[in-house]
Coordinates of C-alpha atoms in Angstrom, one line a residue:
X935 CA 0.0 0.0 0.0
X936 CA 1.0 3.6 -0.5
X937 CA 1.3 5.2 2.7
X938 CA 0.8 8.7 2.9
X939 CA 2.2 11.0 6.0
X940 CA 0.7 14.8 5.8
X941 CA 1.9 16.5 8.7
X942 CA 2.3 20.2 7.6
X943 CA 1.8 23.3 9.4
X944 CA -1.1 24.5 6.7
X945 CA -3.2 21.4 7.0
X946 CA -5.8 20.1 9.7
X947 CA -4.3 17.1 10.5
X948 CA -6.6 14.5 12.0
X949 CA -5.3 12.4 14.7
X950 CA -4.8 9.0 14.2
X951 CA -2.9 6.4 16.3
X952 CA 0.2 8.1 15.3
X953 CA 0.6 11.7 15.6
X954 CA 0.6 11.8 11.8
X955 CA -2.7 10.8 9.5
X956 CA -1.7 7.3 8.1
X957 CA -3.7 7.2 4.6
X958 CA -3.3 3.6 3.0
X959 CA -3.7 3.0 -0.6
X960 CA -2.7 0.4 -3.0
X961 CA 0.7 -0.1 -5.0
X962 CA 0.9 0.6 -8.9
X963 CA -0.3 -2.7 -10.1
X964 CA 2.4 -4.9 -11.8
X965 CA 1.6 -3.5 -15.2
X966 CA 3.9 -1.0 -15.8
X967 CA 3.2 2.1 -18.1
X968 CA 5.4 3.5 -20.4
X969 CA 8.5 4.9 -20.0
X970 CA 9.2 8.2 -19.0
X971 CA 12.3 8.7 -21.3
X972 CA 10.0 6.7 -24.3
X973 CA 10.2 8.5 -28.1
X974 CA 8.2 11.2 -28.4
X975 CA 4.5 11.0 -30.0
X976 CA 4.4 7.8 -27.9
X977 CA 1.7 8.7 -25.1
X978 CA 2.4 7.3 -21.6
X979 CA -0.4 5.2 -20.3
X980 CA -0.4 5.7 -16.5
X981 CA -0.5 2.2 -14.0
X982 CA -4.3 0.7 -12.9
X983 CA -4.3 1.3 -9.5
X984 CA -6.9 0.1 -6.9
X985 CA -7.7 1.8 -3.5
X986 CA -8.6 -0.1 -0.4
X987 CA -9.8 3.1 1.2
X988 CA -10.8 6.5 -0.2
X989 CA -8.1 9.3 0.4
X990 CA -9.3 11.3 3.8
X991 CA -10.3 14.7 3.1
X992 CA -8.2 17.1 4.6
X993 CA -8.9 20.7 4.7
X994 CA -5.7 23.2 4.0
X995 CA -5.1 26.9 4.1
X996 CA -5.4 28.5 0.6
X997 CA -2.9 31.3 2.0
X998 CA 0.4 30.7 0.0
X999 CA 3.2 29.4 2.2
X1000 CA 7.2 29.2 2.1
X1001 CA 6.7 25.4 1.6
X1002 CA 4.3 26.2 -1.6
X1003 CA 6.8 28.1 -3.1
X1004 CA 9.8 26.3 -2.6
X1005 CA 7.6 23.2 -4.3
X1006 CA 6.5 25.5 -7.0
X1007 CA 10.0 26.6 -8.1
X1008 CA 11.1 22.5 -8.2
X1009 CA 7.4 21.8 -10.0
X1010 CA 8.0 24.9 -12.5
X1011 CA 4.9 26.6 -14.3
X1012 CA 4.7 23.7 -17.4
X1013 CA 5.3 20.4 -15.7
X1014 CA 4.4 17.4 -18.1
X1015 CA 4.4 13.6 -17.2
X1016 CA 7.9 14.0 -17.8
X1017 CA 8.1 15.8 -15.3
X1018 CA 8.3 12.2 -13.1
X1019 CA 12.2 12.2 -14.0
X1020 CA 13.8 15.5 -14.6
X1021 CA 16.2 15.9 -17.2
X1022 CA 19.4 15.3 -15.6
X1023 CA 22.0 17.4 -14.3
X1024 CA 25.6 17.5 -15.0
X1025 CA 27.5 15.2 -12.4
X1026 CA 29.3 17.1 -10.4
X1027 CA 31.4 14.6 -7.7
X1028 CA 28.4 12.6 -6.6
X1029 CA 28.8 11.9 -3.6
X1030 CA 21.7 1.4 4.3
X1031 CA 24.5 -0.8 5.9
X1032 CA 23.0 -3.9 4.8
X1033 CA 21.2 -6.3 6.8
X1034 CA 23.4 -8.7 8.9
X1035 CA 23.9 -12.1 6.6
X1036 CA 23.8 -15.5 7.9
X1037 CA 26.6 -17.6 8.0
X1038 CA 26.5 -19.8 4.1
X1039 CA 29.1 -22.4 2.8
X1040 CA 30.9 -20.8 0.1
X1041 CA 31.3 -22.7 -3.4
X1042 CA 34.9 -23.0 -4.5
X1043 CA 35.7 -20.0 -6.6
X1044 CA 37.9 -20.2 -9.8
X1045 CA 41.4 -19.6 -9.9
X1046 CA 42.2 -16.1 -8.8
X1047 CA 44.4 -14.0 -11.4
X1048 CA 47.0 -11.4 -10.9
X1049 CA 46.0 -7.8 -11.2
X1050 CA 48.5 -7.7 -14.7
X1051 CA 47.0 -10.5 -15.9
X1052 CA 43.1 -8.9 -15.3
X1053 CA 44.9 -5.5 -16.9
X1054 CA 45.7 -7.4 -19.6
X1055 CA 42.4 -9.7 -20.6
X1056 CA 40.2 -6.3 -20.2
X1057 CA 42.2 -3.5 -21.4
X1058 CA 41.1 -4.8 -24.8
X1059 CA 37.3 -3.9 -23.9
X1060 CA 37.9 -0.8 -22.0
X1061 CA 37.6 1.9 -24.6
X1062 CA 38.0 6.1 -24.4
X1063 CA 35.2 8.2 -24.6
X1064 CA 35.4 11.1 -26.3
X1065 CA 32.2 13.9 -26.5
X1066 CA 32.0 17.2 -28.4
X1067 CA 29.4 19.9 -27.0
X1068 CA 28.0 23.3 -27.3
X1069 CA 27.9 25.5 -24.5
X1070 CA 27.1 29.0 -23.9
X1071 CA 30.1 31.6 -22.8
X1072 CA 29.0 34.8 -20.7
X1073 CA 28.1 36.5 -23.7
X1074 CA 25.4 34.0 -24.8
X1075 CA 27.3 32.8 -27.3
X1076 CA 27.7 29.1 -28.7
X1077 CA 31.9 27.5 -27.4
X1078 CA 32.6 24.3 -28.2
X1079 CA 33.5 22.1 -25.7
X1080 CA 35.1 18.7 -25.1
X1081 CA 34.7 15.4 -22.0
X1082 CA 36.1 12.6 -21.6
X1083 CA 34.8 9.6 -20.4
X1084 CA 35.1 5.7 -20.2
X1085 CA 33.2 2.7 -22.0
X1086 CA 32.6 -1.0 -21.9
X1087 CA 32.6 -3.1 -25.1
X1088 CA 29.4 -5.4 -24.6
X1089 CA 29.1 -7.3 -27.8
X1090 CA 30.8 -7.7 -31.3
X1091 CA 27.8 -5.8 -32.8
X1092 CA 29.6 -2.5 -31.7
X1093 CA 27.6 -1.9 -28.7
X1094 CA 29.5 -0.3 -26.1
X1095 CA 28.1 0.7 -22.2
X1096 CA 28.8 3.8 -20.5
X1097 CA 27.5 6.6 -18.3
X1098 CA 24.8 8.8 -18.9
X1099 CA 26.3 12.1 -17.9
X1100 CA 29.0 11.3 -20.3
X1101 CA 27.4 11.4 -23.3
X1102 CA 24.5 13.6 -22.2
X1103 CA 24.1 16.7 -25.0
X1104 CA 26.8 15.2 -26.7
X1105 CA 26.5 16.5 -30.8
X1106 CA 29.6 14.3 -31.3
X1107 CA 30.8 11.1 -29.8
X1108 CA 34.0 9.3 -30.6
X1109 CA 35.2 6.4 -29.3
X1110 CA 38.9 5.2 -29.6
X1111 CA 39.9 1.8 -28.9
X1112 CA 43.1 -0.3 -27.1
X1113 CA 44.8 -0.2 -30.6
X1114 CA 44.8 3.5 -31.0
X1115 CA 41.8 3.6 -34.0
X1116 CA 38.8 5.5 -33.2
X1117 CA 35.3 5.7 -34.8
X1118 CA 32.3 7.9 -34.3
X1119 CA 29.3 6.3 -32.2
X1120 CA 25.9 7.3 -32.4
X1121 CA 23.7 6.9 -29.0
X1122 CA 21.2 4.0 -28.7
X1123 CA 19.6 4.8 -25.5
X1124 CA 19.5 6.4 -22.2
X1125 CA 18.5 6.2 -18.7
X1126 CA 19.2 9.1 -16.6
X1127 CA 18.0 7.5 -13.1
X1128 CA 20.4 5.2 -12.9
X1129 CA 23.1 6.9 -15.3
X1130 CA 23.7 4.5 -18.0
X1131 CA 23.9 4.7 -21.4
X1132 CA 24.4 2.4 -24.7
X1133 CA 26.5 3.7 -27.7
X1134 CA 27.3 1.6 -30.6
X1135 CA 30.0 1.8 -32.8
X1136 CA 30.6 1.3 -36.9
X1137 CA 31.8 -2.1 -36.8
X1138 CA 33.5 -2.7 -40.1
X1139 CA 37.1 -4.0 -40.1
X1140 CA 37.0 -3.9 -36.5
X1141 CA 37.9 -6.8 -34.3
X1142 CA 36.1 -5.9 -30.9
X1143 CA 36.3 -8.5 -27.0
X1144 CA 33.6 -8.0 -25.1
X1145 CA 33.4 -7.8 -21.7
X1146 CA 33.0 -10.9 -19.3
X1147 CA 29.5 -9.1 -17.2
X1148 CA 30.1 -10.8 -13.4
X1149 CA 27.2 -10.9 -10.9
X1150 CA 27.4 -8.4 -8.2
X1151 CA 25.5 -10.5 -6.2
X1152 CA 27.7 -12.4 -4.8
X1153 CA 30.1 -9.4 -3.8
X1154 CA 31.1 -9.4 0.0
X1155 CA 32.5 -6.2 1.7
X1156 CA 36.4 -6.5 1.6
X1157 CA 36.7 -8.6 -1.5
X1158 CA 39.0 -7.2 -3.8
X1159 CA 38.6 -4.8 -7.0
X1160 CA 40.4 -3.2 -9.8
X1161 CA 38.8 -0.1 -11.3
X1162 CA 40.1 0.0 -15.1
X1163 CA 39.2 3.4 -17.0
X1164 CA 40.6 6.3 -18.9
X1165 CA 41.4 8.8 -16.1
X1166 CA 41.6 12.6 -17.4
X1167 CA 41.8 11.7 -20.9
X1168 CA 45.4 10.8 -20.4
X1169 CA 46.9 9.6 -23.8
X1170 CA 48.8 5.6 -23.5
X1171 CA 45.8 3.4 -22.3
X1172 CA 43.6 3.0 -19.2
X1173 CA 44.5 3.9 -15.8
X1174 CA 44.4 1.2 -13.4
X1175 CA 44.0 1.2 -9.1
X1176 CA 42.9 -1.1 -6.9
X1177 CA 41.1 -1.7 -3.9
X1178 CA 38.1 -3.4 -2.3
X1179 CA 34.6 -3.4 -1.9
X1180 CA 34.2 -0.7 1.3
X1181 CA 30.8 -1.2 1.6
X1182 CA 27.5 -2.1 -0.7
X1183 CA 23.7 -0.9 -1.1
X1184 CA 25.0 2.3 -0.9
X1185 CA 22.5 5.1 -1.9
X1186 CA 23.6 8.9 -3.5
X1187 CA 21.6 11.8 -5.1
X1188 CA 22.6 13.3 -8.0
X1189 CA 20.4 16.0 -7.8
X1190 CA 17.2 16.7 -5.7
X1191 CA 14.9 14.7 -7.8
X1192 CA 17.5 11.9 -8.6
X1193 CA 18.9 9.0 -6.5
X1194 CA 20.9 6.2 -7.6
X1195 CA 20.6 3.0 -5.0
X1196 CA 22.3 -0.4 -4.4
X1197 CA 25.9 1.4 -5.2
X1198 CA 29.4 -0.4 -5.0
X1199 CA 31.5 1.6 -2.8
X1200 CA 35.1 1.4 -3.0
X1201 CA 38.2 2.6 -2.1
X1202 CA 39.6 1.7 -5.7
X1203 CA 41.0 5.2 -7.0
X1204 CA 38.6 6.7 -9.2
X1205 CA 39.1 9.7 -11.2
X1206 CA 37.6 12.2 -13.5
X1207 CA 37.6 10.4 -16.7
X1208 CA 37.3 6.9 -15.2
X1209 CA 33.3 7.8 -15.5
X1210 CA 31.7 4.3 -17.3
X1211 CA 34.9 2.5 -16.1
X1212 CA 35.0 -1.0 -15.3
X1213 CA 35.1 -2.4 -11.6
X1214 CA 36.2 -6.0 -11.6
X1215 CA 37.3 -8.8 -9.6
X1216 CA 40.0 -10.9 -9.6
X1217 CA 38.9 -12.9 -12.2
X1218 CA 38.5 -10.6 -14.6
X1219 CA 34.8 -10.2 -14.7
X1220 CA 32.9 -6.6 -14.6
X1221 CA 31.4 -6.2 -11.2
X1222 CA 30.1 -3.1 -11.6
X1223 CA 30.1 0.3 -14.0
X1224 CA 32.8 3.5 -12.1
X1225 CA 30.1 6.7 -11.8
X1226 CA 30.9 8.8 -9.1
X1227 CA 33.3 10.2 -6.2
X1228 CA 32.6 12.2 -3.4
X1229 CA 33.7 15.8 -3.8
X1230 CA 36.6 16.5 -0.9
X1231 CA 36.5 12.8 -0.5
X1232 CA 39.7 10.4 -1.1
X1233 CA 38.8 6.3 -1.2
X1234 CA 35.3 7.1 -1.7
X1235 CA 34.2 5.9 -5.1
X1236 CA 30.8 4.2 -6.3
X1237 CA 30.0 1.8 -9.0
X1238 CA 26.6 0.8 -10.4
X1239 CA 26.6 -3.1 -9.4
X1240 CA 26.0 -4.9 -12.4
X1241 CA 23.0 -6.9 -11.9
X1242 CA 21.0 -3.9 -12.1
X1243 CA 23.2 -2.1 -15.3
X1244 CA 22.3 -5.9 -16.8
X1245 CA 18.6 -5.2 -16.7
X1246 CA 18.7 -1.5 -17.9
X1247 CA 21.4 -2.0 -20.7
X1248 CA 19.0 -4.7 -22.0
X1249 CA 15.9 -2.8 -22.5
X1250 CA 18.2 0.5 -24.0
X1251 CA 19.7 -1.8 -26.7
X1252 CA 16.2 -3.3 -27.1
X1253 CA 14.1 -0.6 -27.0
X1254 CA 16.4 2.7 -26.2
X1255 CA 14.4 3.7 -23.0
X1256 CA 13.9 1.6 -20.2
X1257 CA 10.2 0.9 -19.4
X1258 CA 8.9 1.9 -15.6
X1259 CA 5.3 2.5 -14.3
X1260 CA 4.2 5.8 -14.6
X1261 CA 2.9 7.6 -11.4
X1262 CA 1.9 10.7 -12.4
X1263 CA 3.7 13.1 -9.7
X1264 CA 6.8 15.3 -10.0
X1265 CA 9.1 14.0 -7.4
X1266 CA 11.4 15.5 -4.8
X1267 CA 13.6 13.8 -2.3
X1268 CA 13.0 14.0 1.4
X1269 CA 16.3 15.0 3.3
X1270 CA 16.6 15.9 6.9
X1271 CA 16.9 19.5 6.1
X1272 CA 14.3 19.7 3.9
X1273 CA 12.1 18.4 7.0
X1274 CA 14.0 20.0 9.5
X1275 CA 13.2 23.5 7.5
X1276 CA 9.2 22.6 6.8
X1277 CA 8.6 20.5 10.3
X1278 CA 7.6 17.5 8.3
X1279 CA 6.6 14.3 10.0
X1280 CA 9.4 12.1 8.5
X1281 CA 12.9 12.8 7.8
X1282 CA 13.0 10.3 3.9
X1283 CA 10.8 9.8 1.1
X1284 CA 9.6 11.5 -1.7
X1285 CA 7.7 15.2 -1.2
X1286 CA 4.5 14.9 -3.9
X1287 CA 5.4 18.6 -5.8
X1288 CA 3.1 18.4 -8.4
X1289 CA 0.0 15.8 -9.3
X1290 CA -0.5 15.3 -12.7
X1291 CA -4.1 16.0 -14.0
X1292 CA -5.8 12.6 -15.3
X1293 CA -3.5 10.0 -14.0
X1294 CA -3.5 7.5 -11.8
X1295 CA -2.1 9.5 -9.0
X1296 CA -4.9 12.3 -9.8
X1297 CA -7.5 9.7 -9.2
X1298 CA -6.0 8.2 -6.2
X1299 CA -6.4 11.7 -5.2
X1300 CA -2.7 12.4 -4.5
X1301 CA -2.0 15.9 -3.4
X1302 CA 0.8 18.1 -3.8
X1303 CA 2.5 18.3 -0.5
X1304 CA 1.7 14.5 0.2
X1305 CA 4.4 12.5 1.2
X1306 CA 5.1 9.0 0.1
X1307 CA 6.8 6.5 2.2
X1308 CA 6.1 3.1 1.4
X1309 CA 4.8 1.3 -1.7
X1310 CA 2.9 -2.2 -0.8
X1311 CA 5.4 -3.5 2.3
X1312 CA 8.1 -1.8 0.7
X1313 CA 9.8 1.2 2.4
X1314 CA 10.6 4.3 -0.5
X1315 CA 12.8 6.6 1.1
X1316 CA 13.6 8.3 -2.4
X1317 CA 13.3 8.3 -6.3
X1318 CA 15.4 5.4 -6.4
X1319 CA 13.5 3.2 -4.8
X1320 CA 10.9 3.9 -6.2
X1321 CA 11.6 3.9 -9.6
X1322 CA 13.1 0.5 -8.9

C-alpha cells in the first residue's frame, strides 16, 4: 500500500494512532506504463491502480506558504508527465548498511588471477570516450567544448556501455579503442535515473572483446577490485587502481529529484575520466560500471553493481528507453533538512510537488504536499527506490 504521511503546518491534521494521518492505498499494479524517457509521440499510459480506502479529506489553508513556493519553483509553471524524471544534471562529484547475513558455505571459486593478468584480458574492452558539445560563454554565445569519459565493449555488434552524464548533449561522440583507431558512435539509448547509457560503434574491419558481465550478487565487503578506465583523458591506455569493496547498497543523489541506490563503494582510485569505467574482480569479470566520487572525499568511489546495469542495458539496446510505471507526480527527495526547515513528520521519502491532471495518482487523489513512504510492504525513502 502507499502510505501517505501529511503533517504540515497549513493542514488540519486528524489524529490517528500516530501523531501523523496514516492514509493507506494500493501499489501501482504490476503493469507497468510506459517509459518516461520513451520517443516522443508515444503517449504514456499511467498504471491501474486500486484503493482499499478513499483518500481522507483534509482541509488546507489557501494562504500561500514558504513550503508552496519552494515546491512551485522545483514543480515549474509547465510540468508534463515527464516531469516524473527531470532531465538530468551534469555530475558534479556525486557523492543502508545492509542487513546482517547469515553464516552460508561458500562454493569454491575459480582460480584467482594477478592484477597484470586482469589488466591485460580487459584493457582490450575498456575503450576512451570522447564527447564534443556546445555550450554557452557569458556573452550568450555558442563554445565548443570537449569530456572525456570511459566505455565497456558489450558485444561484437559494436555496442559499447557507458554513463549517462558522459554522453549527455553530446553532438559528437568518438570512441577510440586499445589499438589507437577510433570511430564515431551514435547513441542507442539512455536512462538518466540510474546513469547509463548504450552507444554503438561502426563495426567494419573492426575486431572488438567484449566484456565478461560478473554478478554483483555475490560481492562481500572486503573482496578485492580493480577499477580500469581512462582517467583525465590521459593519452597511453587505461588507468588502473585497486582496492576493495568498502561497503555495498550504498544510496547517493545526484540532484534533488535523482537518487541512484544499491551502489558499490570502494576505495579503488577513481578519477575524472574513469566515468563508465569497469570495476572487476580478480577474475576478470565486470562487477560493476565506475560513476561517481565524493567531492573533498579520497577512497570514496561508487560503482553501479552490475546486476542492475544488466537489466537496464537490456531494455536501451532493445528498445532505447527503459520501461517503468508511470505515477503521475513530480518527485522531490525528502532529506533531513528539507524536514528540519518545513517541520515535516518524517525525515525520507519523496515530497509529492506536483499531481499530474488525469493520471492515476490524480484519481487516487494524491495531493501536492503529500508525502510517500512506502509502496505495498516496501519502504521508498527516495526516487530510487521507487523507480526500482
Amino acid at each position: 500500500m502507499w502510505k501517505r504521511f501529511l503533517d504540515f503546518p497549513n493542514r488540519r491534521i486528524h489524529k490517528a494512532a500516530s501523531a501523523a494521518l496514516i492514509v493507506s492505498l494500493l501499489a501501482v499494479a504490476c503493469g507497468l506504463g510506459q517509459s518516461e524517457q520513451e520517443p516522443a509521440g508515444v503517449a504514456p499510459t499511467a498504471s491501474a491502480i486500486a484503493a482499499t480506502a478513499e483518500p481522507t479529506a483534509l482541509s488546507a489553508t489557501t494562504e500561500p506558504t514558504q513550503l508552496d513556493a519552494t515546491i512551485a519553483s522545483i514543480a515549474g509553471p509547465s510540468a508534463s508527465p515527464a516531469a516524473e524524471e527531470p532531465a538530468p544534471t551534469p555530475l558534479v562529484d556525486r557523492a543502508d548498511n545492509p542487513p546482517a547475513a547469515e553464516p552460508v558455505t561458500l562454493a569454491p571459486q575459480a582460480e584467482e588471477l594477478t592484477t597484470p593478468d586482469v589488466v591485460r584480458l580487459l584493457t582490450p574492452s575498456v575503450v576512451q570516450v570522447v564527447t564534443e558539445s556546445l555550450s554557452m560563454d557569458q556573452f550568450n554565445r555558442p563554445v565548443p567544448s570537449k569530456g572525456v569519459g570511459t566505455g565497456i565493449v558489450l558485444n561484437e555488434d559494436g555496442h559499447i556501455m557507458t554513463n549517462n552524464h558522459v554522453v549527455d548533449g553530446a553532438r559528437i561522440i568518438t570512441v577510440i579503442f586499445a589499438n589507437g583507431e577510433s570511430r564515431e558512435a551514435e547513441v542507442v539509448g539512455t536512462d538518466f535515473q540510474t546513469d547509463l547509457a548504450v552507444i554503438r560503434v561502426d563495426v567494419d574491419g573492426l575486431e572488438l572483446r567484449p566484456a565478461k558481465l560478473g554478478v554483483s550478487a555475490d560481492l562481500q565487503v572486503g573482496e578485492d577490485v580493480i577499477a580500469i578506465g581512462h582517467a583525465l583523458g590521459l593519452p597511453g591506455g587505461p588507468t588502473v587502481s585497486k582496492g576493495v569493496v568498502s561497503a555495498l547498497g550504498r544510496t547517493i543523489d545526484t540532484d534533488s529529484s535523482t537518487t541512484i541506490v544499491d551502489l558499490i563503494q570502494t576505495d579503488a582510485e577513481i578519477n575524472p575520466g574513469n566515468s563508465g569505467g569497469a570495476l572487476v574482480n580478480s577474475h576478470a569479470e565486470v562487477i560493476g560500471i565506475n560513476t561517481a566520487i565524493i567531492q573533498g572525499g579520497r577512497g570514496i568511489g561508487f560503482a553501479i553493481n552490475i546486476d542492475d546495469a544488466k537489466i537496464v542495458v537490456s531494455q536501451l539496446m532493445a528498445q532505447g528507453y527503459v520501461a517503468r510505471g508511470f505515477i503521475g507526480i513530480s518527485p522531490v527527495n525528502v532529506t533531513p533538512g528539507l524536514a528540519s526547515r518545513f517541520d515535516f513528520a518524517v525525515t525520507e521519502g519523496i515530497l509529492v510537488a506536483r499531481v499530474i491532471p488525469g493520471t492515476a495518482a490524480a484519481r487516487l487523489g494524491l495531493q501536492v504536499e503529500d508525502i510517500i513512504v512506502q509502496l505495498g510492504e516496501t519502504p521508498i525513502r527516495n526516487t530510487g527506490e521507487l523507480s526500482k
